[in-house]
Tab-separated table of C-alpha atoms and ligand atoms in Angstrom:
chain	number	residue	atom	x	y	z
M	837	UNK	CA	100.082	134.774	75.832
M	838	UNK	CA	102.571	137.157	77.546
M	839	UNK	CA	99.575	139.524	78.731
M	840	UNK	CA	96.994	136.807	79.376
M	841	UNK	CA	95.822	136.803	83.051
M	842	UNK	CA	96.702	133.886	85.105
M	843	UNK	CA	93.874	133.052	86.932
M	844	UNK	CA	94.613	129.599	88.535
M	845	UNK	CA	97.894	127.809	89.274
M	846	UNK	CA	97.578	125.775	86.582
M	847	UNK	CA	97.418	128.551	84.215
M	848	UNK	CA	101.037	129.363	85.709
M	849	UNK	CA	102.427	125.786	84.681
M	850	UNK	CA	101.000	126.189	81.275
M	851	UNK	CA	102.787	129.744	81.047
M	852	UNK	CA	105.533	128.286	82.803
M	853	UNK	CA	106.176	125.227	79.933
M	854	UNK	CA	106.460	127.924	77.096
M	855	UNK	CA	108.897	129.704	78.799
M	856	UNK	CA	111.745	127.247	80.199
M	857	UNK	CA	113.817	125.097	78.261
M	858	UNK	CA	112.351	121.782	77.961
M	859	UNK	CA	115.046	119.879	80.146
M	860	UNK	CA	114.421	122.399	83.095
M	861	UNK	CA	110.501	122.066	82.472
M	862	UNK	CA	110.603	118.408	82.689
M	863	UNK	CA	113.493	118.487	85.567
M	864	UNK	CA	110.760	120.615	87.627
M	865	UNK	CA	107.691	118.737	87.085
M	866	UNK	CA	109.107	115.024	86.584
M	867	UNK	CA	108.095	112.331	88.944
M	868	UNK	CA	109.451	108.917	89.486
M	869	UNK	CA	108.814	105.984	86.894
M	870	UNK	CA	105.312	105.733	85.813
M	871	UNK	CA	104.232	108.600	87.664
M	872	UNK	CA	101.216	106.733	89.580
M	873	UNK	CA	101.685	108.830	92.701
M	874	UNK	CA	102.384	111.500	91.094
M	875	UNK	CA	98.714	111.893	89.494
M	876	UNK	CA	97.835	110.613	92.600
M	877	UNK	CA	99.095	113.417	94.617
M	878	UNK	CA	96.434	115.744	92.364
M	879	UNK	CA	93.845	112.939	92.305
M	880	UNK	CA	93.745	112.084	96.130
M	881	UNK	CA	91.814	116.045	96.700
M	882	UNK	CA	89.165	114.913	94.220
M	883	UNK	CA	88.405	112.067	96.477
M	884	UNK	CA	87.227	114.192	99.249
M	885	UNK	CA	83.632	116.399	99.002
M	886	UNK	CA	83.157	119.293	101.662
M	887	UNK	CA	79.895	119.927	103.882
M	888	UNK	CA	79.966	124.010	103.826
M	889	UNK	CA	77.945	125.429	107.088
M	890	UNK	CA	75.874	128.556	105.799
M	891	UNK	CA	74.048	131.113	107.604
M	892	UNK	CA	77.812	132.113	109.822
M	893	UNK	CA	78.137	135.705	108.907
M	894	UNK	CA	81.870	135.530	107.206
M	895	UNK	CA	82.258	139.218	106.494
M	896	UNK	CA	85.919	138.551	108.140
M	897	UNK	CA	87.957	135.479	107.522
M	898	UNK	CA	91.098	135.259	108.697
M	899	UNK	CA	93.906	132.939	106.900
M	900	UNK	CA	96.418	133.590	109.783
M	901	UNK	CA	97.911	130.865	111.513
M	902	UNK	CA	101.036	129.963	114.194
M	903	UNK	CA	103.811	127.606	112.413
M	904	UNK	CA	106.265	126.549	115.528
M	905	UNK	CA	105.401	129.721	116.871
M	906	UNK	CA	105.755	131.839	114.301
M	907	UNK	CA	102.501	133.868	113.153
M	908	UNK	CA	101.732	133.355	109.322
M	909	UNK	CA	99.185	135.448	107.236
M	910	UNK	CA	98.668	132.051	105.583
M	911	UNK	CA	99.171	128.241	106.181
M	912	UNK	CA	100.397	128.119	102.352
M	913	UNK	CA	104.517	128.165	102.574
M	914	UNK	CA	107.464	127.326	100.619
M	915	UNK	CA	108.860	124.093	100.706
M	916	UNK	CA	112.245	122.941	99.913
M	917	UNK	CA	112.739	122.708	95.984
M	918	UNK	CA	116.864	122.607	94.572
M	919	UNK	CA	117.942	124.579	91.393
M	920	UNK	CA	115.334	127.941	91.777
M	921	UNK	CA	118.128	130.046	89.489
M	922	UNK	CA	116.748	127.664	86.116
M	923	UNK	CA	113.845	129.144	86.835
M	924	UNK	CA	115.505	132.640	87.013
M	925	UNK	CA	118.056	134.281	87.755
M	926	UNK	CA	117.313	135.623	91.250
M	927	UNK	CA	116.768	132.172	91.933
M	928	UNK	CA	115.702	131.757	95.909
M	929	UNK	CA	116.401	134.953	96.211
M	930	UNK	CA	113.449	136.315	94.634
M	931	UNK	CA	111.824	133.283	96.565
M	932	UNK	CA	112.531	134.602	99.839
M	933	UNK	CA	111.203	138.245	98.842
M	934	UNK	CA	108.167	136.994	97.610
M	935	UNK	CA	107.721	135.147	100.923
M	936	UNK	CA	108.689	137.836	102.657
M	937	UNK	CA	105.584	139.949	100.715
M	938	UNK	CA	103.049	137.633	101.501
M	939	UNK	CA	103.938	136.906	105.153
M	940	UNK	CA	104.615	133.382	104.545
M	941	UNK	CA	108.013	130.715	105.698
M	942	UNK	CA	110.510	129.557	103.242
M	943	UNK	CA	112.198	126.410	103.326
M	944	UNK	CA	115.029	126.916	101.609
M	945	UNK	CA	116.800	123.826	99.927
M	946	UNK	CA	121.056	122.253	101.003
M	947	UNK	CA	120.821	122.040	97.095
M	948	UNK	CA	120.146	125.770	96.548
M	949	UNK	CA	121.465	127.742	93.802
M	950	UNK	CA	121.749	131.294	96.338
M	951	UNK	CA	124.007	130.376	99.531
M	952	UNK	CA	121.606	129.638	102.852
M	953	UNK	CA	123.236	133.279	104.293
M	954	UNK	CA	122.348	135.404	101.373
M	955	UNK	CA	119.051	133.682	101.187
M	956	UNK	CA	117.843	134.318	104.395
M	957	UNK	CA	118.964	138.030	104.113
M	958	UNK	CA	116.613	138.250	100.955
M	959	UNK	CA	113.504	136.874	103.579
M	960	UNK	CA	114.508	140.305	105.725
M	961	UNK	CA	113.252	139.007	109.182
M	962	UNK	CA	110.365	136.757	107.552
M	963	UNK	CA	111.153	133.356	109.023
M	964	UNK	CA	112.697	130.419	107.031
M	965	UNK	CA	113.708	127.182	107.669
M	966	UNK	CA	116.409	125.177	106.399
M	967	UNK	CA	116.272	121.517	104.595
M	968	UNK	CA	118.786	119.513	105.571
M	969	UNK	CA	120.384	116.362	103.678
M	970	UNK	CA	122.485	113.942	105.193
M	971	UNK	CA	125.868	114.228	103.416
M	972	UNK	CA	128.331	111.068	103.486
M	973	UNK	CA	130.633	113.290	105.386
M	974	UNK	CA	129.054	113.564	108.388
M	975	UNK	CA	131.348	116.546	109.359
M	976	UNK	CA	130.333	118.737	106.025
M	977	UNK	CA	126.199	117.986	107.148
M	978	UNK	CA	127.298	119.472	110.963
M	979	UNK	CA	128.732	122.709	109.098
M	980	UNK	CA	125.783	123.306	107.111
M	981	UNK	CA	123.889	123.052	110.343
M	982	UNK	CA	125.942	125.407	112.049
M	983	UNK	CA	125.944	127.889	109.289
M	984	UNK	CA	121.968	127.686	108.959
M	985	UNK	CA	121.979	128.080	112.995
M	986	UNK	CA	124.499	130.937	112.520
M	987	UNK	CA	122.714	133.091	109.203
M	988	UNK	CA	119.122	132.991	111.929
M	989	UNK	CA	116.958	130.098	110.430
M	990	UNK	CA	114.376	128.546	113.074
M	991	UNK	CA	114.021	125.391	111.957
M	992	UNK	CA	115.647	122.145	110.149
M	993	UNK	CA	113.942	120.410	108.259
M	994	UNK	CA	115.648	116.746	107.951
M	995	UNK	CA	114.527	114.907	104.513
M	996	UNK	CA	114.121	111.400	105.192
M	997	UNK	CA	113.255	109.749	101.841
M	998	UNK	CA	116.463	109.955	99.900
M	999	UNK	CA	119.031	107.829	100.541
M	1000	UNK	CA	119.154	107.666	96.884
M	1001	UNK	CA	117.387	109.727	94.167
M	1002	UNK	CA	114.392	108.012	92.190
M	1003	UNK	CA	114.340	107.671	88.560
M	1004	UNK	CA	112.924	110.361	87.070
M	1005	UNK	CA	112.820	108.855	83.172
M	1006	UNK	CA	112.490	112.605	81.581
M	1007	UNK	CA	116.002	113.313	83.538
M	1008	UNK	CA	117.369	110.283	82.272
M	1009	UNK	CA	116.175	111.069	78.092
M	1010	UNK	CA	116.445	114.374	78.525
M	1011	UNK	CA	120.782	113.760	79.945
M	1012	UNK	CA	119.706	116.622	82.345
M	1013	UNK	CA	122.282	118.072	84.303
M	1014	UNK	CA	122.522	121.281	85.820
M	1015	UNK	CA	123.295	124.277	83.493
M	1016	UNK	CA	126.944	124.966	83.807
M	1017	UNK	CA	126.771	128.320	84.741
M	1018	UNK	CA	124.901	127.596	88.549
M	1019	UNK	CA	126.435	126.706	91.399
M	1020	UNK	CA	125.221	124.727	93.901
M	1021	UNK	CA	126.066	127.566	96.668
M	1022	UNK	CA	126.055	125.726	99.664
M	1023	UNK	CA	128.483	123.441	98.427
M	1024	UNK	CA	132.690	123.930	98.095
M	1025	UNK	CA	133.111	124.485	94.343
M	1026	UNK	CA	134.875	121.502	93.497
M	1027	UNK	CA	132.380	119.704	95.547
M	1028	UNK	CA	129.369	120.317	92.890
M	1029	UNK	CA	127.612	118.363	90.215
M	1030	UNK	CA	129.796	119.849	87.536
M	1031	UNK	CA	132.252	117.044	88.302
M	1032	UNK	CA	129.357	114.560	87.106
M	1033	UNK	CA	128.206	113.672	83.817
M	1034	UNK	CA	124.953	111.708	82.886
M	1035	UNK	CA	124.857	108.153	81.554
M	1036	UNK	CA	122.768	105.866	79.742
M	1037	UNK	CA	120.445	104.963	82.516
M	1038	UNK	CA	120.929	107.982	85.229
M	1039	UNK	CA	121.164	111.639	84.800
M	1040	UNK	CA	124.169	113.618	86.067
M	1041	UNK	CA	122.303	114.624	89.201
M	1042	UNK	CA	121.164	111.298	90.568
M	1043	UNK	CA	124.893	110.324	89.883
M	1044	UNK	CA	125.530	113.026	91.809
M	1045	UNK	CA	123.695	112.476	94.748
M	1046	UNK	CA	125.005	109.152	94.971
M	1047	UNK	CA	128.342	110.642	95.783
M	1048	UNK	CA	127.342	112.915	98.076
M	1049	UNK	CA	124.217	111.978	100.127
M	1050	UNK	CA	124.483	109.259	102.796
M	1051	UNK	CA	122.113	105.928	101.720
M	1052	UNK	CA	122.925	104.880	105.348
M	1053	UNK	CA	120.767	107.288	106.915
M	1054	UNK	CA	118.492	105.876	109.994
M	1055	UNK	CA	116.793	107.001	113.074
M	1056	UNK	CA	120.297	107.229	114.451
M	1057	UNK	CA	120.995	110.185	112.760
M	1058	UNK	CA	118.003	111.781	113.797
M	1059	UNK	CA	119.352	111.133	117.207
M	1060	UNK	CA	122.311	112.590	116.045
M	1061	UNK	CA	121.167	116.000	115.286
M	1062	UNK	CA	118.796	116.350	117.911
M	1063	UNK	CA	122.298	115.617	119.476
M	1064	UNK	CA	124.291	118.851	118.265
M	1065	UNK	CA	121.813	121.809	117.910
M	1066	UNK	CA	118.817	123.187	119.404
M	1067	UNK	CA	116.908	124.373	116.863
M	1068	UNK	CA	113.868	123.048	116.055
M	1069	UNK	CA	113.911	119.482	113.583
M	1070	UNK	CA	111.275	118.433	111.584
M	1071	UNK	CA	111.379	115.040	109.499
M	1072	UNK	CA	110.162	115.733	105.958
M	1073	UNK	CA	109.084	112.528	104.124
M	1074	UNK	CA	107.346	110.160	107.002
M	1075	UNK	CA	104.555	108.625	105.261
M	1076	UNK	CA	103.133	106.083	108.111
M	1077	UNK	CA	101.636	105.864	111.420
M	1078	UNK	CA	104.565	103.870	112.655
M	1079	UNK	CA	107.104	106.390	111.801
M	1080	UNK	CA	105.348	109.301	113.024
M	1081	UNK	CA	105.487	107.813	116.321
M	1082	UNK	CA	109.090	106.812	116.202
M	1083	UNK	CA	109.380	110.688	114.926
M	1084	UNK	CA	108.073	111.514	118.275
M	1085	UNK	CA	110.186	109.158	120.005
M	1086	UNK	CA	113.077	111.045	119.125
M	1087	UNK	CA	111.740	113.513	120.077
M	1088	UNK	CA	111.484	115.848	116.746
M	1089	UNK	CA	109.389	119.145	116.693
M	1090	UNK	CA	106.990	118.182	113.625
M	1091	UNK	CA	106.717	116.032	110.272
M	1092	UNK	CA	105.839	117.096	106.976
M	1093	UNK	CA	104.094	114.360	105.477
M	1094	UNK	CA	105.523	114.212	102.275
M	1095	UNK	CA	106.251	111.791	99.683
M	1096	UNK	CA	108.719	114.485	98.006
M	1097	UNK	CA	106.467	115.495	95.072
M	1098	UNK	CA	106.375	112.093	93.971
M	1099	UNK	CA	109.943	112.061	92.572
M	1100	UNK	CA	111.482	108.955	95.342
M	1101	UNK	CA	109.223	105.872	95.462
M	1102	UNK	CA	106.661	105.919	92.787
M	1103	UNK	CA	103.369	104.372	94.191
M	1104	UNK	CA	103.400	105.031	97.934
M	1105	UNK	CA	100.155	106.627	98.586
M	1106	UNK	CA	98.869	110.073	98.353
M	1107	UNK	CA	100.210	112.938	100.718
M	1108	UNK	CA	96.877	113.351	101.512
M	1109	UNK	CA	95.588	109.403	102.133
M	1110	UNK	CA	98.713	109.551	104.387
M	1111	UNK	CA	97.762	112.655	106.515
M	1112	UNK	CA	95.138	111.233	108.566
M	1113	UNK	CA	97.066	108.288	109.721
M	1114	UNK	CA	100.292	110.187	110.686
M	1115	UNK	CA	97.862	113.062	112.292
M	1116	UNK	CA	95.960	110.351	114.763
M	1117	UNK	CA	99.321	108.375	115.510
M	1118	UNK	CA	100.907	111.985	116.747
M	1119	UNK	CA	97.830	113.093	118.598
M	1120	UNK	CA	98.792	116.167	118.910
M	1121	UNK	CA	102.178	116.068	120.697
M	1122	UNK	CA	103.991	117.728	117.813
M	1123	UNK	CA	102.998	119.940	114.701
M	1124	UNK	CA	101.804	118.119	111.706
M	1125	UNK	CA	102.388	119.448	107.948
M	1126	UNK	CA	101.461	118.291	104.007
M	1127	UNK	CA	102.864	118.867	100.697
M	1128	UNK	CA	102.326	117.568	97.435
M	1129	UNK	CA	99.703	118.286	94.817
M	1130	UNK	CA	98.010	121.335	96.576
M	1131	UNK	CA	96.862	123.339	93.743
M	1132	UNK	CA	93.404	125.276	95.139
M	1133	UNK	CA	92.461	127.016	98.344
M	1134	UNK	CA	90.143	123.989	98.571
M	1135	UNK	CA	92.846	121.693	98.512
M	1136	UNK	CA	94.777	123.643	101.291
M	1137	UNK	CA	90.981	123.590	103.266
M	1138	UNK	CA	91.004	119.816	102.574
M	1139	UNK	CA	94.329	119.317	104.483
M	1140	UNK	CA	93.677	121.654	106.683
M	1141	UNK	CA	90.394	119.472	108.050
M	1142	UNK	CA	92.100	116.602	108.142
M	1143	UNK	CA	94.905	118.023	110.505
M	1144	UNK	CA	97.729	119.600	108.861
M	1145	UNK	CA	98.943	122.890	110.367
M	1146	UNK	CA	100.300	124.018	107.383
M	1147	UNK	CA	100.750	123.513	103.886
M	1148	UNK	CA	103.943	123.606	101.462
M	1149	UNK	CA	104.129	123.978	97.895
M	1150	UNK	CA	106.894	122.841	95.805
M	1151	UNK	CA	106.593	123.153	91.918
M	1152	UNK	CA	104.068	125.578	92.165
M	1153	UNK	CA	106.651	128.480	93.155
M	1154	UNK	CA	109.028	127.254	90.412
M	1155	UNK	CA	106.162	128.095	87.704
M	1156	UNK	CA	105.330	131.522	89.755
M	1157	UNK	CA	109.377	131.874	89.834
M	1158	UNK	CA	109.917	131.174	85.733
M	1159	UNK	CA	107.020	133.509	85.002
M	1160	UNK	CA	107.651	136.511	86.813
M	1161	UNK	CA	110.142	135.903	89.551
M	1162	UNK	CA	109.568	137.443	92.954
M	1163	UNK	CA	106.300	139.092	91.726
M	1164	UNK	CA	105.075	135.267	90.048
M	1165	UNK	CA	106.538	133.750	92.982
M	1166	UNK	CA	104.113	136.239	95.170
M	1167	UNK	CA	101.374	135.896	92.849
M	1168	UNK	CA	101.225	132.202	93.241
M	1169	UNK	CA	101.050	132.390	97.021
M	1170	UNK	CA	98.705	135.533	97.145
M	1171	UNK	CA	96.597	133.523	94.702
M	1172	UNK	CA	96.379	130.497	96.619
M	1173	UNK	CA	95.991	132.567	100.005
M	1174	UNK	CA	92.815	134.143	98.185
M	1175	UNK	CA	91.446	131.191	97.388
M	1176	UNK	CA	91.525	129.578	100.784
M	1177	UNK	CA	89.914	132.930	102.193
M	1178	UNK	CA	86.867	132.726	99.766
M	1179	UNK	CA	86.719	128.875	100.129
M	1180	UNK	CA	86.837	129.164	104.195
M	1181	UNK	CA	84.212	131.827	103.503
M	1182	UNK	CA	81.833	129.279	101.853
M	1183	UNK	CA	82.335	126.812	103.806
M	1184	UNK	CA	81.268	128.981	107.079
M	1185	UNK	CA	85.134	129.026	108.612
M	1186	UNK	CA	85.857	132.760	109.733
M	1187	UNK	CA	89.524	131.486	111.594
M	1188	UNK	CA	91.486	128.335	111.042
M	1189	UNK	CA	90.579	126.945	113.966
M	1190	UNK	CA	87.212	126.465	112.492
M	1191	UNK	CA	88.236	124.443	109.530
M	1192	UNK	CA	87.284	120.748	111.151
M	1193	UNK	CA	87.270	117.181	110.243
M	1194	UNK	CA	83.515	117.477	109.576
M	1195	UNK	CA	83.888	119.907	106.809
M	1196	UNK	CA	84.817	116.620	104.588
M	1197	UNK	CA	82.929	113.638	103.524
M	1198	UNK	CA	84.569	111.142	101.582
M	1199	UNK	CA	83.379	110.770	98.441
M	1200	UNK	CA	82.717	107.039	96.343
M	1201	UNK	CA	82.439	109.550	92.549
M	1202	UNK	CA	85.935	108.976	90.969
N	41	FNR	C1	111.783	118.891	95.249
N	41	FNR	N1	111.711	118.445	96.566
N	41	FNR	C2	112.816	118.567	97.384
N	41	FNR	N2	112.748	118.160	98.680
N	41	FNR	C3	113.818	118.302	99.492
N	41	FNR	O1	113.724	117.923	100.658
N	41	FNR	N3	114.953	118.892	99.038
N	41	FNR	C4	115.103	119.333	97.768
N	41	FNR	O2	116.145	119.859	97.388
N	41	FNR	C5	114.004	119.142	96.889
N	41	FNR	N4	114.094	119.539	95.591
N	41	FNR	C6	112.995	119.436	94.775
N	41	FNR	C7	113.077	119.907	93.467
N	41	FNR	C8	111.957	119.871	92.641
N	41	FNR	C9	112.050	120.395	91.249
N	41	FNR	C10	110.743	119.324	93.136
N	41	FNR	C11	109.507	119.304	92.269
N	41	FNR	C12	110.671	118.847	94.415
N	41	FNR	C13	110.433	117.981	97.121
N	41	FNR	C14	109.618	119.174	97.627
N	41	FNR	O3	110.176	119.667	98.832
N	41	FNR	C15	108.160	118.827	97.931
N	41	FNR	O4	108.128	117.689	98.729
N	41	FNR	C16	107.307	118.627	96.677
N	41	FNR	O5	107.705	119.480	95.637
N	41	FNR	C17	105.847	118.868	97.005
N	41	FNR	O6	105.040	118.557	95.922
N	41	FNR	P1	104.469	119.637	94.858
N	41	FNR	O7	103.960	120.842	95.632
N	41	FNR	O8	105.602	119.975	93.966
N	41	FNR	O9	103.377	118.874	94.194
């Protein structure tokens, strides 16, 4: 298998399975409980059919888009995933190169197994934005956010759907706990999961997260941070029309519509179901992103038509990451990027701009 050629993202997940241990595998692509949302996530694309204009003379596409400002070859970036040194040992280091390769943003994880400084180094200039969890210790959250202002990042990213972790029942079998040689870098050692051990109904990093996360977290924090920096905040997780405009309300930057890969509350709807609700509630006032289950250039076309400025990709990069580090990692989002270009192409969208709601029909087939 070693020299087949991956030809589809899929075909990276497959490669990706024979190569990690089966408790980092199932760690990776785990979602909560039953997993309804999580096939959903995948499923949701399926439901929408597109309505390609011909006859537009698409000898040049162009992929490019502005993030916050920031010019991207591609709306395809890298969204906040913890633990990328399972997947190998350059961990979100070779991340960042890769996005630095392929012109893309990283979002680089507070549970990274690389420190947030030497991370952003490895991106060399290409921009990246840092996730933020609320810690219990209020104090410890406002250093990370100072050292993430401090190593360049232009954006925080503030995840808003774990004030605890969900059950992921593979984590729980499989006792998963972090191997004991990684750190979690952006922690004081005797801060990290190490101290933890799994039980009978909750692996070692849930456990973990209960100790350290803050289950109190509300709109006051939000308040909070907008409070003590200036950087750019985006709220990663908002799933409704309602919060989206209390998101604007506090005046935040942009939301990434996210359901976190399906791994917090299993059964909430679709990324994608979700998009066009938060999209017409924010009418336009800030930026509007996706992530979960994007797989094909059509999929990032899909959300792209129904208002999503860009696109992030989670598990996908972990696959790219355990298969050939940086380059798999660059593969995956050169890939993808490739695939949007010939599917824009087909559809009769030279620039991004072009890629409307009326490119989609909904379809009644599944
Ligand atoms: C995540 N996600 C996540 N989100 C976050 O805000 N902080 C984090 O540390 C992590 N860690 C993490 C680890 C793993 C293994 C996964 C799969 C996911 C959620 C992530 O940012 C994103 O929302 C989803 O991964 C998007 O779905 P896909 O692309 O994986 O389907």
């Amino acid at each position: 298998m070693a020299s087949q050629v991956l030809t589809c993202l899929e075909d990276f997940e497959k490669r990706a399975k024979e190569i990690l241990p089966k408790t980092v595998f199932d760690y990776y692509r785990s979602g909560a409980d039953g997993e309804q949302t999580l096939r959903d996530n995948l499923a949701a694309y399926s439901r929408w059919r597109l309505r390609p204009r011909v006859l537009r003379d698409v000898s040049k596409v162009s992929t490019s888009v502005q993030v916050l400002g920031a010019q991207l070859v591609s709306p395809v970036a890298v969204g906040a995933t913890g633990f990328h040194c399972m997947a190998h040992p350059e961990g979100e280091l070779a991340s960042a190169r890769a996005c630095a390769a392929s012109g893309t943003l990283m979002m680089v994880s507070t549970f990274s197994t690389k420190s947030l400084e030497d991370v952003f180094k490895a991106a060399t200039g290409s921009p990246c934005w840092f996730q933020l969890y609320v810690q219990q210790d209020q104090d410890a959250t406002e250093q990370l956010v100072r050292r993430a202002e401090r190593a360049g990042y232009t954006a925080l990213v503030l995840t808003v759907d774990t004030p605890y972790v969900g059950r992921r029942l593979d984590d729980v079998r499989n006792r998963f706990v972090l191997p004991s040689h990684l750190r979690l870098c952006n922690f004081k050692e005797d801060d990290t999961i190490h101290g933890v051990g799994p039980t009978q109904n909750d692996s070692a990093f849930a456990l973990f997260v209960k100790q350290s996360l803050n289950p109190s977290l509300a709109w006051e924090h939000v308040h909070w941070l907008r409070s003590i920096t200036s950087l750019p905040i985006i709220l990663k997780g908002i799933l409704t029309a309602e919060d989206a405009r209390e998101a604007v309300n506090y005046g935040v930057d942009g939301i990434l519509v996210s359901n976190h890969g399906a791994r917090q509350l299993d059964g909430v709807l679709s990324t994608l179901d979700a998009l066009p609700e938060v999209v017409a509630a924010v009418s336009g006032r800030i930026e509007v992103y996706i992530d979960g289950g994007v797989q094909r250039g059509t999929d990032v076309l899909k959300a792209l038509a129904l208002g999503a400025q860009a696109v992030f990709i989670g598990r996908p990069v972990l696959w790219g990451l355990a298969v050939n580090g940086e380059n798999g990692v660059r593969q995956v989002l050169e890939l993808l990027q490739d695939e949007l270009s010939l599917a824009m192409a087909f559809s009769g969208c030279r620039t991004v701009k072009e890629i409307t709601p009326d490119l989609l029909t909904r379809t009644s087939y599944l």
